[in-house]
mmCIF file of C-alpha atoms in Angstrom:
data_model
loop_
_atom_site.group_PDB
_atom_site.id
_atom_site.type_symbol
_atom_site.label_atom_id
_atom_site.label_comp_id
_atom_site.label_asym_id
_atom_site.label_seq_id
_atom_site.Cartn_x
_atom_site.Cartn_y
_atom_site.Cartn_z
ATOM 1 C CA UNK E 1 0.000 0.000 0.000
ATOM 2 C CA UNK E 2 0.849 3.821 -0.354
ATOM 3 C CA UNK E 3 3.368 5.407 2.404
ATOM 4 C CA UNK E 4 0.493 6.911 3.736
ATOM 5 C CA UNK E 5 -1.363 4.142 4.547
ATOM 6 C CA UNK E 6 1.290 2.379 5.892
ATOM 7 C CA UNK E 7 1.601 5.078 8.349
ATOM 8 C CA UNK E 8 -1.467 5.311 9.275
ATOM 9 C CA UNK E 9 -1.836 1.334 10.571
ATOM 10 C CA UNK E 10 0.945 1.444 12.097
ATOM 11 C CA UNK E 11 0.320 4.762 13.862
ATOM 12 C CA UNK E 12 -3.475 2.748 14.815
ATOM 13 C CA UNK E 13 -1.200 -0.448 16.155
ATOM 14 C CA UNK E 14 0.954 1.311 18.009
ATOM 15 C CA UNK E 15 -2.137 3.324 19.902
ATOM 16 C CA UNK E 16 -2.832 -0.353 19.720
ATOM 17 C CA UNK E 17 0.092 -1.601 21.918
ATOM 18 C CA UNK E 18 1.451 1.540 23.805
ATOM 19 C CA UNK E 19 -0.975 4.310 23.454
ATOM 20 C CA UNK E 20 -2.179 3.578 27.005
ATOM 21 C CA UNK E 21 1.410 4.139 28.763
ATOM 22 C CA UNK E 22 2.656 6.718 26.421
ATOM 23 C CA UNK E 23 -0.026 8.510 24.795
ATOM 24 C CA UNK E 24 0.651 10.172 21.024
ATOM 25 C CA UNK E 25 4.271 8.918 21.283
ATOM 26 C CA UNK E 26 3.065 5.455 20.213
ATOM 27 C CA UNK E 27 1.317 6.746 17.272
ATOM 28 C CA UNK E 28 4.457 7.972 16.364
ATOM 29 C CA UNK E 29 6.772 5.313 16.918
ATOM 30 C CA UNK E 30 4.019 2.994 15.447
ATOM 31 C CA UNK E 31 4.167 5.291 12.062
ATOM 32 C CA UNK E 32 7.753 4.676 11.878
ATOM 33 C CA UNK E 33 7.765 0.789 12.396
ATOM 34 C CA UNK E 34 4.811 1.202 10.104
ATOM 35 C CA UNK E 35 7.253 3.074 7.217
ATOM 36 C CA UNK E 36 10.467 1.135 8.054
ATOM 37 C CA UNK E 37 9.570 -2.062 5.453
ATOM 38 C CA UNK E 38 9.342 0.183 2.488
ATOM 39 C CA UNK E 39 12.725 1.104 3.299
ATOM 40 C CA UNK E 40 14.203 -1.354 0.907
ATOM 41 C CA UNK E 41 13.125 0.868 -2.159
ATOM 42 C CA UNK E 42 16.941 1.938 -1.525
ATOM 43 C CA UNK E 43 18.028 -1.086 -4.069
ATOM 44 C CA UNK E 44 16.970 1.220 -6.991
ATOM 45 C CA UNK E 45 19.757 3.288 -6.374
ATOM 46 C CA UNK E 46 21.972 0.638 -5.807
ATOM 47 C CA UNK E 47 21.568 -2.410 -7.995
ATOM 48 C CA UNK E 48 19.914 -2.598 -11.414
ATOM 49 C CA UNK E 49 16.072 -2.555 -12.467
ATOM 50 C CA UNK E 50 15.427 -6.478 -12.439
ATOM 51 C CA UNK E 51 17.740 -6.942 -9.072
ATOM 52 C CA UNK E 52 15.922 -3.886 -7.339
ATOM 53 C CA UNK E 53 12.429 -5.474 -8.467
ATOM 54 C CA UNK E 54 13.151 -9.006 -6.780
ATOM 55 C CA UNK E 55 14.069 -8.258 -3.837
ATOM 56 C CA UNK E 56 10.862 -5.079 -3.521
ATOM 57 C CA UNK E 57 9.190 -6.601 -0.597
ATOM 58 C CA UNK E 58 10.967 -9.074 -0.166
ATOM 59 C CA UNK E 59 13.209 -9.751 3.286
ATOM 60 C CA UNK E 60 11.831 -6.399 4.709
ATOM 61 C CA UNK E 61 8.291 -7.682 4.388
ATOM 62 C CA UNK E 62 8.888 -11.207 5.789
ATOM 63 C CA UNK E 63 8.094 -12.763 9.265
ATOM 64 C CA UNK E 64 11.889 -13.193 9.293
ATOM 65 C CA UNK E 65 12.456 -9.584 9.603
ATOM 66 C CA UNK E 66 9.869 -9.241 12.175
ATOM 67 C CA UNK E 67 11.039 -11.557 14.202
ATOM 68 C CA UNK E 68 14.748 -10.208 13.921
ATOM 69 C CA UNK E 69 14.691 -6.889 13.768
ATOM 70 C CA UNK E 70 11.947 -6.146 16.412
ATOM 71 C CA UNK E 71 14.264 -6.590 19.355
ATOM 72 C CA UNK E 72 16.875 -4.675 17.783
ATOM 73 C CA UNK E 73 14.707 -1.590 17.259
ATOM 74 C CA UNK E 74 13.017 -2.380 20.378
ATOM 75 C CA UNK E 75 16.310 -1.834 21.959
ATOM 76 C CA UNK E 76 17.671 0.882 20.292
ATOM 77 C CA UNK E 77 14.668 2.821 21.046
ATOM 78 C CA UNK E 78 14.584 1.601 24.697
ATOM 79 C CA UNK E 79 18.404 2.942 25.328
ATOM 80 C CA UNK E 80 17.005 6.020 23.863
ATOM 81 C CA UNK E 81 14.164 7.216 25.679
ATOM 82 C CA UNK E 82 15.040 4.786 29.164
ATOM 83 C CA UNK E 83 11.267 3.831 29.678
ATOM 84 C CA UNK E 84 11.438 1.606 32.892
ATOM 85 C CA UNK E 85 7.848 0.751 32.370
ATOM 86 C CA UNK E 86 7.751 0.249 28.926
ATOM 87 C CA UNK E 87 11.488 -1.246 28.875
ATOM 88 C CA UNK E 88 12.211 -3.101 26.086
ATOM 89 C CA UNK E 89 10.219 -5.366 25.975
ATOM 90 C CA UNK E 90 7.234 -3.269 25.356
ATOM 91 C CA UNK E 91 8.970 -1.314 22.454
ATOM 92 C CA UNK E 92 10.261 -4.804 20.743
ATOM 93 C CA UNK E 93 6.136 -5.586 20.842
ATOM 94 C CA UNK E 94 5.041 -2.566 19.063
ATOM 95 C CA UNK E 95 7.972 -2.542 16.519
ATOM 96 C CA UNK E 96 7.100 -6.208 16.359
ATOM 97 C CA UNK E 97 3.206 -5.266 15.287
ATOM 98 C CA UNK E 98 4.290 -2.508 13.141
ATOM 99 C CA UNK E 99 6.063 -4.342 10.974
ATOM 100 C CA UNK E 100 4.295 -7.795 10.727
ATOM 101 C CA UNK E 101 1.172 -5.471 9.827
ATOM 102 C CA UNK E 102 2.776 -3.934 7.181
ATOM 103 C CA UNK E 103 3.208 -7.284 4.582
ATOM 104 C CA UNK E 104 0.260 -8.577 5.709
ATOM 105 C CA UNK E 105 -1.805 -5.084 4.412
ATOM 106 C CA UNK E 106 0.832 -5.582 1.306
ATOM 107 C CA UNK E 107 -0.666 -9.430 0.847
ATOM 108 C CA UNK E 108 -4.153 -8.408 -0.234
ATOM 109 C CA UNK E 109 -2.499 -6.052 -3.490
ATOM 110 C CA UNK E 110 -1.495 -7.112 -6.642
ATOM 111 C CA UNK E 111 2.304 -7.235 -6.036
ATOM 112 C CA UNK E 112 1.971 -9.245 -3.022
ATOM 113 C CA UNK E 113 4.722 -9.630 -0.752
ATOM 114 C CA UNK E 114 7.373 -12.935 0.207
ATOM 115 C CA UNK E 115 6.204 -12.511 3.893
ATOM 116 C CA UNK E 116 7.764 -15.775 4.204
ATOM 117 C CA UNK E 117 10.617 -15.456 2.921
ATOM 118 C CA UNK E 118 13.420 -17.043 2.148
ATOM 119 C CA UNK E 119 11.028 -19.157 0.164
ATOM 120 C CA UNK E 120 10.133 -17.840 -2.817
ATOM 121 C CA UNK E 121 6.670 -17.313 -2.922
ATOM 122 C CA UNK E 122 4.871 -14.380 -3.024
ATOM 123 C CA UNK E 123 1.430 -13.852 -1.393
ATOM 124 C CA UNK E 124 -0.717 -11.570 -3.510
ATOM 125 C CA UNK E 125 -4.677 -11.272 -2.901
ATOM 126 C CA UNK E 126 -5.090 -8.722 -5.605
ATOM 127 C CA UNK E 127 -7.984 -7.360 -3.865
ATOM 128 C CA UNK E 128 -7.179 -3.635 -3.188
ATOM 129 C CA UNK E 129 -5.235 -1.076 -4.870
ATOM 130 C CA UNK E 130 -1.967 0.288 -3.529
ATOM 131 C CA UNK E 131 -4.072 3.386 -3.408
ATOM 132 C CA UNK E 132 -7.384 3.470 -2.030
ATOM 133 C CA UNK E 133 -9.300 5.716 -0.370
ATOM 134 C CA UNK E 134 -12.457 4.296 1.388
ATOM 135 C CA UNK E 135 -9.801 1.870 3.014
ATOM 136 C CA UNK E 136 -7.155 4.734 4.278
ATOM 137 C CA UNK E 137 -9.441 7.970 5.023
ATOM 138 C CA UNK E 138 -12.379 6.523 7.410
ATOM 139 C CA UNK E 139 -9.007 5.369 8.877
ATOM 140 C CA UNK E 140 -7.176 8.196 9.095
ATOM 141 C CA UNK E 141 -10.206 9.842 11.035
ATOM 142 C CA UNK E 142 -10.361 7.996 13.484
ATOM 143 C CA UNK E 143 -6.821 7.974 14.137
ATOM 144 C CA UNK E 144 -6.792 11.754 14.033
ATOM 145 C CA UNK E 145 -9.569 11.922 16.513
ATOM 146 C CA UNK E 146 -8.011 9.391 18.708
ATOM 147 C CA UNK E 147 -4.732 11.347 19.109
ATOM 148 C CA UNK E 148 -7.188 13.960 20.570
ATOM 149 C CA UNK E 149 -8.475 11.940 23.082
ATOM 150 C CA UNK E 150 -7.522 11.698 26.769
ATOM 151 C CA UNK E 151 -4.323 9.455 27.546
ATOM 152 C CA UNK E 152 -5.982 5.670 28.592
ATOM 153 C CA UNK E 153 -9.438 7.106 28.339
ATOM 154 C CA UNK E 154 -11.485 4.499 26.884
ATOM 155 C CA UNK E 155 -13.154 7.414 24.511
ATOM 156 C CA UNK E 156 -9.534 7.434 22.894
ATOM 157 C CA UNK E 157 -9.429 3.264 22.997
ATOM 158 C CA UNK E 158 -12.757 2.851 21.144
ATOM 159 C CA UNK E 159 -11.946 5.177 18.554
ATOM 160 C CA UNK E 160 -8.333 3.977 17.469
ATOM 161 C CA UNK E 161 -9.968 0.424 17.871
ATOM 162 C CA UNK E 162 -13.023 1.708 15.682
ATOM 163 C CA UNK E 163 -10.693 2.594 13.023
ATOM 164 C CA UNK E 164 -9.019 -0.405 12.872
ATOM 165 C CA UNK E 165 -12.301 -2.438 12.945
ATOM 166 C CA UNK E 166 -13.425 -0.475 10.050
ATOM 167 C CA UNK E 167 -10.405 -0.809 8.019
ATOM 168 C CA UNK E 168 -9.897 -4.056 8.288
ATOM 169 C CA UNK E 169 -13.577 -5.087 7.495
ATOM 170 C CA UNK E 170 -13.546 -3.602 4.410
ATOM 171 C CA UNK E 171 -10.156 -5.248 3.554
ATOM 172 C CA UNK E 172 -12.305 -8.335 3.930
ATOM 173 C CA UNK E 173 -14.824 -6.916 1.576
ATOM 174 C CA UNK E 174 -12.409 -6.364 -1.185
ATOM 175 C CA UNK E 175 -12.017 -10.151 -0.904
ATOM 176 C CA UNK E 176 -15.521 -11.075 -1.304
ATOM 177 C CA UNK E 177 -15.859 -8.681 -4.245
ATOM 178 C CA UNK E 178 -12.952 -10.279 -5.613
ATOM 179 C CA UNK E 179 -14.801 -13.667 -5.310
ATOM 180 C CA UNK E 180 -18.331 -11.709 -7.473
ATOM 181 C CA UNK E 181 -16.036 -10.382 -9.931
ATOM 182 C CA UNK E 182 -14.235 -13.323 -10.810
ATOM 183 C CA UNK E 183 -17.485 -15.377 -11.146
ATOM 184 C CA UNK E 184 -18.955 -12.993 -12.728
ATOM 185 C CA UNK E 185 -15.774 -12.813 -15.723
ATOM 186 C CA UNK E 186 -16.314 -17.288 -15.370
ATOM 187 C CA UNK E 187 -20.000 -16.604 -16.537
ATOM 188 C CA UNK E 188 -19.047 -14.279 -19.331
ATOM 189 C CA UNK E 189 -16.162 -16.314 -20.629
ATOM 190 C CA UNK E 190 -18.566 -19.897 -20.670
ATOM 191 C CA UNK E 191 -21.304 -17.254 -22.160
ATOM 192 C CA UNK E 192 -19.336 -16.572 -25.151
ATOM 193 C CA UNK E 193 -17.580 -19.767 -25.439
ATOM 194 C CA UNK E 194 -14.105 -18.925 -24.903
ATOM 195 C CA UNK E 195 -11.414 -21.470 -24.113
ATOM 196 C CA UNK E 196 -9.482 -20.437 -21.216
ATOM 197 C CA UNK E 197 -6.499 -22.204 -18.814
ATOM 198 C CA UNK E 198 -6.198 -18.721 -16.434
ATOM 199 C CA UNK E 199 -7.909 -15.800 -14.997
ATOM 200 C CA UNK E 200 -6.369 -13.005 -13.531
ATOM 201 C CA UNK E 201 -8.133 -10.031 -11.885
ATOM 202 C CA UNK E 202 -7.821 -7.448 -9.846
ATOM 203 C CA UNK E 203 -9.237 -4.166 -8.740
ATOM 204 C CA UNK E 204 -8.904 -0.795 -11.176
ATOM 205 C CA UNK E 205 -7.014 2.151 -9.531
ATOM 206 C CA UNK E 206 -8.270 3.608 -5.996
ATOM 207 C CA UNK E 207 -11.598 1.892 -6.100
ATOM 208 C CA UNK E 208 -13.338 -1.881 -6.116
ATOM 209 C CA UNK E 209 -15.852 -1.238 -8.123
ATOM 210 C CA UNK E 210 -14.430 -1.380 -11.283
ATOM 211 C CA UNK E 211 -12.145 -4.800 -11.699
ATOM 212 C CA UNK E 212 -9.288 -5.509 -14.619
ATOM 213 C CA UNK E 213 -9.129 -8.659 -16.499
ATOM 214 C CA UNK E 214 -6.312 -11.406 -17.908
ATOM 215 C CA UNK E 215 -7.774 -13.992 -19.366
ATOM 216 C CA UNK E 216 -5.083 -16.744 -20.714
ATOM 217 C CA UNK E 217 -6.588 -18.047 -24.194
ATOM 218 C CA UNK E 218 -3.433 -19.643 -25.639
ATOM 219 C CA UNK E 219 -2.307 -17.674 -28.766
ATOM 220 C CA UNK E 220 -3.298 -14.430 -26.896
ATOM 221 C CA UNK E 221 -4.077 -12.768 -23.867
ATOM 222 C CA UNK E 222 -7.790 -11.294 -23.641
ATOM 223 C CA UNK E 223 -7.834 -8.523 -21.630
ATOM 224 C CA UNK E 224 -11.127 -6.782 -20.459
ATOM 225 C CA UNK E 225 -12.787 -4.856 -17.504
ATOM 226 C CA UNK E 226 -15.829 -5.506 -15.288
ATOM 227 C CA UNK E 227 -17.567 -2.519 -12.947
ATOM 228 C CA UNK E 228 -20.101 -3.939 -10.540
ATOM 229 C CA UNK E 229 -22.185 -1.650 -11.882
ATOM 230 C CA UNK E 230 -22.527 -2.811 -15.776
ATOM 231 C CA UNK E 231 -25.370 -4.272 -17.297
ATOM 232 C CA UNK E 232 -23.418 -5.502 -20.679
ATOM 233 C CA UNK E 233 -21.589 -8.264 -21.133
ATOM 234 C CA UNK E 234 -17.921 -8.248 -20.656
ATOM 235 C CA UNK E 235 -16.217 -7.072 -23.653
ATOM 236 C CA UNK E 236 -12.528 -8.899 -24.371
ATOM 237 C CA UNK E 237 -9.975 -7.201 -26.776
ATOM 238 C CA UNK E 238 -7.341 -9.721 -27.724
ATOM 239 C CA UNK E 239 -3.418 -9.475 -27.431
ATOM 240 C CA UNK E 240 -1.340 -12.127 -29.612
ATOM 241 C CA UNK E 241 1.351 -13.809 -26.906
ATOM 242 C CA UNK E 242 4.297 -13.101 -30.364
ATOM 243 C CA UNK E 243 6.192 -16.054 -28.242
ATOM 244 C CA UNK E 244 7.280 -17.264 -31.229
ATOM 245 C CA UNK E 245 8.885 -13.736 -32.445
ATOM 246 C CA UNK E 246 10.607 -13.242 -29.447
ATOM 247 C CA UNK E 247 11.844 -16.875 -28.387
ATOM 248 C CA UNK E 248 15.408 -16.088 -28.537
ATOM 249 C CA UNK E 249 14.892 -13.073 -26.170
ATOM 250 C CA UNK E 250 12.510 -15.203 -23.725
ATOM 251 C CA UNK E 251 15.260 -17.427 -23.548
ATOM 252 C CA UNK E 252 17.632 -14.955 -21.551
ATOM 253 C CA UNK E 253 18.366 -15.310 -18.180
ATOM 254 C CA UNK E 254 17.609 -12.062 -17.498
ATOM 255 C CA UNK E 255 14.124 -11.968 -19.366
ATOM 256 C CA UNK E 256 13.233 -15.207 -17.346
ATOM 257 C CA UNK E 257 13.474 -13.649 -14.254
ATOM 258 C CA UNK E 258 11.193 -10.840 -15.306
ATOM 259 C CA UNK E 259 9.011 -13.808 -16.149
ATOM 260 C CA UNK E 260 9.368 -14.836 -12.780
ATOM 261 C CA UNK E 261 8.798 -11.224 -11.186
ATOM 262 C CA UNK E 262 5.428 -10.789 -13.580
ATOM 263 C CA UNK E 263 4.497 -14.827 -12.703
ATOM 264 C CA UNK E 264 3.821 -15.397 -16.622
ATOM 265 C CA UNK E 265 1.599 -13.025 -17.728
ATOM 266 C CA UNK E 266 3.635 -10.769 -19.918
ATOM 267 C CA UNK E 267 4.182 -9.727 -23.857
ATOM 268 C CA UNK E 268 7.296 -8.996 -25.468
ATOM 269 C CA UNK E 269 7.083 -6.259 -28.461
ATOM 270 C CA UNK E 270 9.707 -4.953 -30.589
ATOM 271 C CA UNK E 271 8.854 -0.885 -31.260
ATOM 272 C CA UNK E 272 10.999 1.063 -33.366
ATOM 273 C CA UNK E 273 13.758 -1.656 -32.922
ATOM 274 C CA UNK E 274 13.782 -1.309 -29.490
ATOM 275 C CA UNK E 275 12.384 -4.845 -27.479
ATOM 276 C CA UNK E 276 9.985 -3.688 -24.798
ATOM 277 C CA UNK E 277 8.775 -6.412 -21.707
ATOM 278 C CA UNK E 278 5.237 -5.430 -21.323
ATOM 279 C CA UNK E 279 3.651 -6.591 -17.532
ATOM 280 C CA UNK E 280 0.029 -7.898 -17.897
ATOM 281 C CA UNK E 281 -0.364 -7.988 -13.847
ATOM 282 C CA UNK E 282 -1.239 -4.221 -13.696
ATOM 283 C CA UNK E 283 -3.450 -3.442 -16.811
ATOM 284 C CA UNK E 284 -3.704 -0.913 -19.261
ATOM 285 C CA UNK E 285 -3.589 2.864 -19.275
ATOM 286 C CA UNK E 286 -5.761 4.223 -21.694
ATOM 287 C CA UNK E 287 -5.029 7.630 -22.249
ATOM 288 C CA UNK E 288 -5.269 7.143 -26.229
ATOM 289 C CA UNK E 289 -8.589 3.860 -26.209
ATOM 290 C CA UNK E 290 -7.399 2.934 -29.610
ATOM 291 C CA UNK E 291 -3.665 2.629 -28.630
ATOM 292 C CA UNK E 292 -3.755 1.378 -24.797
ATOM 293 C CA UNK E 293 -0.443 1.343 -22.968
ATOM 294 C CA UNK E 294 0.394 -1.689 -20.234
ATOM 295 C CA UNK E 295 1.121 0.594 -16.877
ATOM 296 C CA UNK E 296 4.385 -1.574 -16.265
ATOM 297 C CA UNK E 297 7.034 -1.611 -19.037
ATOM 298 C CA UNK E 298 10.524 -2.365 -19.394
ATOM 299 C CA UNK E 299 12.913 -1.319 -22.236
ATOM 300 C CA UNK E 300 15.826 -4.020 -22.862
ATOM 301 C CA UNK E 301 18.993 -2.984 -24.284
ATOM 302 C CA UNK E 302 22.019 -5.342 -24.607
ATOM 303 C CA UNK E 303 25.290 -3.733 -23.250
ATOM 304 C CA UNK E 304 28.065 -6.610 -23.107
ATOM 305 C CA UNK E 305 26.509 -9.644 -23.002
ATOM 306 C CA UNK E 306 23.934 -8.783 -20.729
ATOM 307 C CA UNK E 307 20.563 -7.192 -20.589
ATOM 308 C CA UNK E 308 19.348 -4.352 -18.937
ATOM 309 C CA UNK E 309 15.888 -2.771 -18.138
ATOM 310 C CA UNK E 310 14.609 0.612 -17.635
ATOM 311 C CA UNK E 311 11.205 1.288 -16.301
ATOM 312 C CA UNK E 312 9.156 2.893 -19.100
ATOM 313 C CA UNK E 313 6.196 4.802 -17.022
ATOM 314 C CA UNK E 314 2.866 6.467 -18.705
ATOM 315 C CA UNK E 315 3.463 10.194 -18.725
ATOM 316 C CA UNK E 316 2.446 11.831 -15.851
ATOM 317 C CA UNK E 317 0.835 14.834 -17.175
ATOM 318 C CA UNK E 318 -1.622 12.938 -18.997
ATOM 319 C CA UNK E 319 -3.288 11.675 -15.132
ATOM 320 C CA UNK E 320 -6.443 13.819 -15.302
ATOM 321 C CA UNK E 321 -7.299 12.331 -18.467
ATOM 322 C CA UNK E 322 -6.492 8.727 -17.199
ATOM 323 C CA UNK E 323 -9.118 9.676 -13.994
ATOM 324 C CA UNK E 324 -11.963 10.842 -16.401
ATOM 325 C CA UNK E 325 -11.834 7.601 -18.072
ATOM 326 C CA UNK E 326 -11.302 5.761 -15.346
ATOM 327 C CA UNK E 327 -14.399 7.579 -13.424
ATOM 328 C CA UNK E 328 -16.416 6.763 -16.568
ATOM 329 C CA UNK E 329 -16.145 3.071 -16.844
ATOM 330 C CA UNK E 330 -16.214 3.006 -13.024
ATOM 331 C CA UNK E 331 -19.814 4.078 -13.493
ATOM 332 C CA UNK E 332 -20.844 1.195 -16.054
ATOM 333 C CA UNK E 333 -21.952 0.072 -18.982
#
């Protein structure tokens, strides 16, 4: 999830843990623990592209590190502020919460997280977006208000605990959603007799109304959209695989471990002789609805042997076109 959200659960968890012995303080220290996991966004400025993208929550988002570095913190901090009734103990618990909460917020998106790492498997829900609103503001509120409230008064209690209730119900939402979209895209594919062997979906930018599609159909991917709020049929647009174009490319060590990172569902294209690794997991921006571009992109260039990749991101200053059609198909069809 966004930095912001982050914050904000672990400002709630450490209310949570030590909000009753040291008041606003905990918030604080709970925001940090809550902020330290996204730390390891350093590797972009010191490995390259594919390295940096393997190990993005990876070790930092694990029970491992949880386990590890929540006495060490818990410590640190103890030596620091000399809390005789917290002691350190108390802080290793709330470092402890901040950052086990973290991955497991991280689980329910579409990049997932290796919370248990070393083995390499990444748990992704792909029920929320990074961003999203109805999950993070309600909670921010009541976080706000609580850091208003009394020290230990059970008025201040209730509300952090309110906003925790509240978020976390509605993470369970998302997952039920999930479950009517993706019947829902099973109906439409048996309705118009397509041959599938995998589905992929997930929810559009900061809402869960609207839900993108993958739909594996051998040759080509068929990629569509679904708002809960439609009343036509899905519509799929297809996108040919070009395996066969690209096979000496896919062959690559370094391509196969983009493979790995986008877990299969990509396209490799060759535009203006430059080979670009297209991945399917986060959909399409369409700024231009006649020439849609995949959100994450990679450009490959060959430098001695070995290849390298460069993010290729949508232009920013097109956004406020990208929310108008993204409000409008939120609204259905």
């Amino acid at each position: 999830m966004d930095s912001l959200t982050q914050i904000v659960l672990g400002a709630a968890v450490g209310e949570a843990v030590l909000g009753k012995k040291i008041g606003n303080r905990a918030m604080i220290w709970g925001a940090v623990a809550g902020t330290i996991p996204d730390l390891d966004i350093v590797w972009r400025y010191l490995t390259d592209t594919i390295t940096a993208t393997e190990m993005h929550r990876g070790f930092s988002h694990s029970i491992v590190f949880s386990i590890l570095a929540a006495p060490l913190f818990g410590w640190l901090v103890h030596q620091l502020k000399k809390r005789p009734d917290v002691g350190w103990q108390g802080w290793s618990k709330l470092f402890f919460w901040g950052f086990f909460t973290h991955p497991l917020l991280d689980a329910f998106t579409t990049w997932g997280t290796q919370i248990f790492w070393p083995f390499n498997w990444r748990v992704a829900f792909n029920s929320i977006f990074v961003i999203d609103p109805l999950y993070t503001v309600p909670f921010l509120i009541c976080v706000l208000i609580a850091a208003t409230r009394k020290r230990g008064s059970l008025s201040r209690k209730r509300t952090n605990n309110l906003g925790l209730y509240i978020s976390s119900s509605y993470l369970l939402l998302t997952v039920v959603i999930k479950y009517v979209a993706h019947q829902k895209v099973v109906q439409n594919l048996e309705q118009q007799g397509i041959t599938y062997t995998q589905i992929s979906t997930r929810p559009a930018p900061m809402n869960t109304v609207l839900w993108n599609i993958n739909v594996d159909a051998g040759e080509n991917y068929l990629i569509g959209d679904y708002s809960l709020l439609d009343t036509q049929p899905i519509s799929f647009k297809a996108y040919p695989k070009k395996r066969s174009e690209s096979e000496a490319l896919i062959n690559r060590s370094e391509v196969q471990r983009l493979i790995t990172i986008s877990e299969g569902w990509y396209i490799l294209e060759k535009i203006q002789d430059k080979w670009i690794y297209n991945d399917l997991r986060f959909g399409l921006i369409a700024i231009d609805p006649d020439n849609p571009q995949f959100v994450f992109r990679y450009k490959l260039e060959e430098n001695n042997g070995t290849i390298t990749a460069t993010e290729d991101r949508p232009d920013p200053s097109n956004m406020n076109a990208v929310l108008g059609n993204l409000w409008t198909r939120i609204k259905g069809n």
